[in-house]
Amino acid sequence: RAVRGEPTWSDACESDDGRHDGAEEACPVSARHTRRGELAPTTRRRRDAVHIIGWSDSDWAGDLASRKSQSSGHIEIDGVPMHGFSRRQSVIATSSAVAEYYAASSVAEDLLYFCEVLTFFDFVPYAELRLDSSAARGIAKREGIGRVRSLEGRTLWLQQAVRRGLIVLETVHTDDNKSDLGTKILGVEELKTVPYPNLTLQTKREGEASGRP
């Protein structure tokens, strides 16, 4: 009922002869945007949707001097890497769950930006945010701060975005989290297990043996 304008209908909303089969409530999950530049919830991925995946990760108080945490994010559109970052958080997180939630809000902000761009060009985006922290997912799925007494109020918009269906939260294992690379220093053997299919690493000795610089 909140959708106005001209929503985009999925195939399930049409009858056999190609005409729309009824009221808007018959297919409430198919509309991604209402007017140009305005996103609407999508609770189920359409077959023709552009799949945007964001990976989020964070350490906790990695900087011993400032006690601030490091956020890392990686975004792909239909399997193509589009954006990545690793930056220091502006506030001090009092727990690892809060640090992970702050990192998730940063990635979610970039996800919605890409959704706006795709919507402007009449694509139907489907945004998915993957986290390896169950506590951060719990904060994002609730309303308000709950038992967390040290949460920045400016990041609570993520809860509303998740509740509206603009972003779908998914679980990812730490070993499969592509943003884990930006939160810590990894050794050569650990880098070889990073889930990047096109990333090949070799030591200096291996390079000299193969004749490569």
Short mmCIF file of C-alpha atoms in Angstrom, two decimals:
data_model
loop_
_atom_site.label_atom_id
_atom_site.label_comp_id
_atom_site.label_asym_id
_atom_site.label_seq_id
_atom_site.Cartn_x
_atom_site.Cartn_y
_atom_site.Cartn_z
CA ARG A 1 0.00 0.00 0.00
CA ALA A 2 2.97 2.29 0.46
CA VAL A 3 4.12 1.82 -3.12
CA ARG A 4 3.09 4.61 -5.44
CA GLY A 5 3.87 5.62 -8.99
CA GLU A 6 4.71 2.91 -11.51
CA PRO A 7 6.31 -0.13 -9.84
CA THR A 8 8.12 -2.81 -11.80
CA TRP A 9 6.17 -6.05 -11.82
CA SER A 10 7.66 -9.52 -11.88
CA ASP A 11 6.51 -12.35 -14.12
CA ALA A 12 4.47 -13.80 -11.27
CA CYS A 13 2.25 -10.71 -11.34
CA GLU A 14 1.09 -11.31 -14.89
CA SER A 15 -1.53 -13.67 -16.21
CA ASP A 16 -1.01 -16.11 -19.10
CA ASP A 17 -1.91 -13.48 -21.68
CA GLY A 18 0.66 -11.00 -20.30
CA ARG A 19 -1.77 -8.65 -18.55
CA HIS A 20 -1.47 -7.66 -14.93
CA ASP A 21 -3.74 -9.82 -12.83
CA GLY A 22 -5.03 -7.41 -10.22
CA ALA A 23 -4.28 -5.12 -7.34
CA GLU A 24 -0.89 -4.17 -6.02
CA GLU A 25 -1.22 -6.45 -3.00
CA ALA A 26 -1.11 -9.47 -5.32
CA CYS A 27 2.64 -9.01 -5.76
CA PRO A 28 4.03 -6.85 -2.94
CA VAL A 29 7.59 -8.16 -3.23
CA SER A 30 8.23 -7.24 -6.84
CA ALA A 31 8.46 -3.47 -6.64
CA ARG A 32 11.99 -2.19 -6.17
CA HIS A 33 11.52 1.51 -6.77
CA THR A 34 8.50 3.79 -6.83
CA ARG A 35 9.68 6.99 -8.45
CA ARG A 36 13.05 7.63 -10.04
CA GLY A 37 15.63 7.82 -7.27
CA GLU A 38 13.37 6.39 -4.55
CA LEU A 39 13.96 2.84 -3.39
CA ALA A 40 11.21 0.52 -2.19
CA PRO A 41 11.50 -2.81 -0.35
CA THR A 42 12.25 -6.07 -2.10
CA THR A 43 11.91 -9.14 0.11
CA ARG A 44 12.51 -11.73 -2.61
CA ARG A 45 15.10 -11.70 -5.37
CA ARG A 46 13.68 -11.46 -8.89
CA ARG A 47 15.14 -13.50 -11.74
CA ASP A 48 16.10 -10.35 -13.65
CA ALA A 49 17.41 -8.41 -10.64
CA VAL A 50 20.96 -7.10 -10.47
CA HIS A 51 22.54 -8.84 -7.50
CA ILE A 52 24.66 -6.55 -5.31
CA ILE A 53 26.60 -8.28 -2.54
CA GLY A 54 28.50 -6.48 0.19
CA TRP A 55 30.88 -8.17 2.63
CA SER A 56 31.57 -6.48 5.95
CA ASP A 57 34.16 -7.12 8.62
CA SER A 58 35.94 -5.31 11.43
CA ASP A 59 38.56 -5.84 14.08
CA TRP A 60 38.16 -4.48 17.59
CA ALA A 61 40.40 -1.73 18.99
CA GLY A 62 43.17 -2.61 16.58
CA ASP A 63 44.83 0.75 17.11
CA LEU A 64 46.43 0.51 20.55
CA ALA A 65 46.90 4.27 20.78
CA SER A 66 43.38 5.46 19.94
CA ARG A 67 41.53 2.16 20.66
CA LYS A 68 39.62 2.65 17.41
CA SER A 69 38.63 -0.26 15.18
CA GLN A 70 39.25 -0.89 11.49
CA SER A 71 36.30 -1.33 9.12
CA SER A 72 36.61 -3.24 5.87
CA GLY A 73 34.13 -3.70 3.04
CA HIS A 74 33.95 -5.37 -0.35
CA ILE A 75 31.14 -4.94 -2.89
CA GLU A 76 30.42 -6.95 -6.03
CA ILE A 77 27.70 -6.50 -8.65
CA ASP A 78 26.72 -9.76 -10.36
CA GLY A 79 30.06 -11.25 -9.34
CA VAL A 80 32.18 -8.32 -10.57
CA PRO A 81 34.22 -6.45 -7.90
CA MET A 82 33.15 -2.80 -7.88
CA HIS A 83 34.29 -1.24 -4.63
CA GLY A 84 36.35 -1.95 -1.56
CA PHE A 85 37.68 -0.03 1.40
CA SER A 86 39.57 -0.36 4.65
CA ARG A 87 39.32 2.64 6.94
CA ARG A 88 39.52 3.57 10.59
CA GLN A 89 36.26 4.07 12.46
CA SER A 90 35.63 7.59 13.69
CA VAL A 91 34.32 6.53 17.12
CA ILE A 92 35.51 4.07 19.74
CA ALA A 93 33.54 0.83 19.78
CA THR A 94 33.15 -0.60 23.27
CA SER A 95 32.65 -4.17 22.04
CA SER A 96 33.42 -6.32 19.01
CA ALA A 97 29.71 -6.50 18.17
CA VAL A 98 29.44 -2.71 18.04
CA ALA A 99 32.57 -2.50 15.89
CA GLU A 100 31.12 -5.05 13.46
CA TYR A 101 27.84 -3.14 13.36
CA TYR A 102 29.62 0.12 12.55
CA ALA A 103 31.45 -1.61 9.71
CA ALA A 104 28.16 -3.06 8.44
CA SER A 105 26.55 0.38 8.39
CA SER A 106 29.44 1.71 6.28
CA VAL A 107 29.07 -1.10 3.74
CA ALA A 108 25.29 -0.74 3.74
CA GLU A 109 25.65 2.95 2.91
CA ASP A 110 27.71 2.08 -0.17
CA LEU A 111 25.23 -0.66 -1.11
CA LEU A 112 22.34 1.80 -1.15
CA TYR A 113 24.43 4.19 -3.24
CA PHE A 114 24.92 1.51 -5.90
CA CYS A 115 21.19 0.71 -5.70
CA GLU A 116 20.38 4.36 -6.40
CA VAL A 117 22.70 4.39 -9.42
CA LEU A 118 21.22 1.18 -10.86
CA THR A 119 17.69 2.38 -10.20
CA PHE A 120 18.42 5.61 -12.06
CA PHE A 121 19.29 3.52 -15.13
CA ASP A 122 16.07 1.48 -14.74
CA PHE A 123 17.71 -1.66 -13.36
CA VAL A 124 16.16 -3.62 -10.50
CA PRO A 125 18.79 -4.04 -7.77
CA TYR A 126 18.82 -6.64 -5.02
CA ALA A 127 21.14 -5.67 -2.15
CA GLU A 128 22.59 -8.33 0.13
CA LEU A 129 24.88 -7.68 3.10
CA ARG A 130 26.98 -10.57 4.40
CA LEU A 131 28.43 -10.56 7.91
CA ASP A 132 30.32 -13.12 9.97
CA SER A 133 29.19 -11.62 13.28
CA SER A 134 25.93 -12.96 14.68
CA ALA A 135 25.88 -10.23 17.34
CA ALA A 136 26.08 -7.47 14.71
CA ARG A 137 23.29 -9.10 12.73
CA GLY A 138 21.18 -9.17 15.88
CA ILE A 139 21.69 -5.43 16.41
CA ALA A 140 20.80 -4.70 12.79
CA LYS A 141 17.60 -6.74 12.94
CA ARG A 142 16.19 -5.20 16.13
CA GLU A 143 14.72 -1.76 16.71
CA GLY A 144 16.60 0.63 18.95
CA ILE A 145 19.73 0.05 20.95
CA GLY A 146 18.33 -2.74 23.11
CA ARG A 147 20.87 -3.76 25.75
CA VAL A 148 23.69 -2.00 23.92
CA ARG A 149 24.22 1.24 25.81
CA SER A 150 27.05 2.68 23.75
CA LEU A 151 25.72 2.71 20.19
CA GLU A 152 25.94 5.77 17.96
CA GLY A 153 22.43 6.97 17.13
CA ARG A 154 23.46 8.04 13.62
CA THR A 155 23.95 4.38 12.65
CA LEU A 156 20.46 3.24 13.61
CA TRP A 157 19.22 3.94 10.07
CA LEU A 158 20.55 0.49 9.15
CA GLN A 159 17.87 -1.10 11.31
CA GLN A 160 15.21 0.76 9.37
CA ALA A 161 16.74 -0.23 6.03
CA VAL A 162 16.76 -3.90 7.06
CA ARG A 163 13.22 -3.71 8.37
CA ARG A 164 11.99 -2.09 5.13
CA GLY A 165 13.71 -4.78 3.08
CA LEU A 166 16.10 -2.45 1.30
CA ILE A 167 18.99 -4.64 2.44
CA VAL A 168 18.89 -8.37 3.12
CA LEU A 169 21.26 -9.71 5.79
CA GLU A 170 23.03 -13.01 5.18
CA THR A 171 25.51 -15.11 7.15
CA VAL A 172 29.02 -15.80 5.87
CA HIS A 173 31.82 -17.80 7.44
CA THR A 174 34.95 -15.91 8.45
CA ASP A 175 37.07 -17.90 5.99
CA ASP A 176 34.71 -16.92 3.15
CA ASN A 177 34.42 -13.26 4.11
CA LYS A 178 36.11 -11.25 1.36
CA SER A 179 36.41 -8.16 3.53
CA ASP A 180 38.49 -9.99 6.14
CA LEU A 181 41.59 -9.04 4.16
CA GLY A 182 41.28 -5.38 5.17
CA THR A 183 41.12 -5.87 8.94
CA LYS A 184 44.39 -7.60 9.75
CA ILE A 185 47.84 -8.42 8.43
CA LEU A 186 47.84 -11.87 6.83
CA GLY A 187 50.78 -14.11 6.03
CA VAL A 188 51.53 -15.59 2.61
CA GLU A 189 49.88 -18.91 3.37
CA GLU A 190 46.79 -17.16 4.73
CA LEU A 191 46.60 -14.90 1.69
CA LYS A 192 46.54 -17.96 -0.56
CA THR A 193 43.27 -19.02 1.07
CA VAL A 194 41.58 -15.63 0.54
CA PRO A 195 38.31 -16.23 -1.43
CA TYR A 196 39.31 -14.26 -4.53
CA PRO A 197 39.18 -16.55 -7.59
CA ASN A 198 41.44 -14.32 -9.73
CA LEU A 199 44.06 -13.65 -7.05
CA THR A 200 47.30 -15.60 -7.40
CA LEU A 201 50.14 -15.11 -4.93
CA GLN A 202 53.65 -16.48 -4.84
CA THR A 203 56.66 -15.94 -2.64
CA LYS A 204 59.90 -14.44 -3.93
CA ARG A 205 61.51 -17.89 -3.97
CA GLU A 206 58.60 -19.33 -5.95
CA GLY A 207 58.87 -16.48 -8.44
CA GLU A 208 62.58 -17.05 -8.96
CA ALA A 209 61.98 -20.78 -9.48
CA SER A 210 59.32 -20.11 -12.13
CA GLY A 211 61.40 -17.44 -13.87
CA ARG A 212 58.92 -14.68 -13.04
CA PRO A 213 59.92 -11.44 -11.31
#
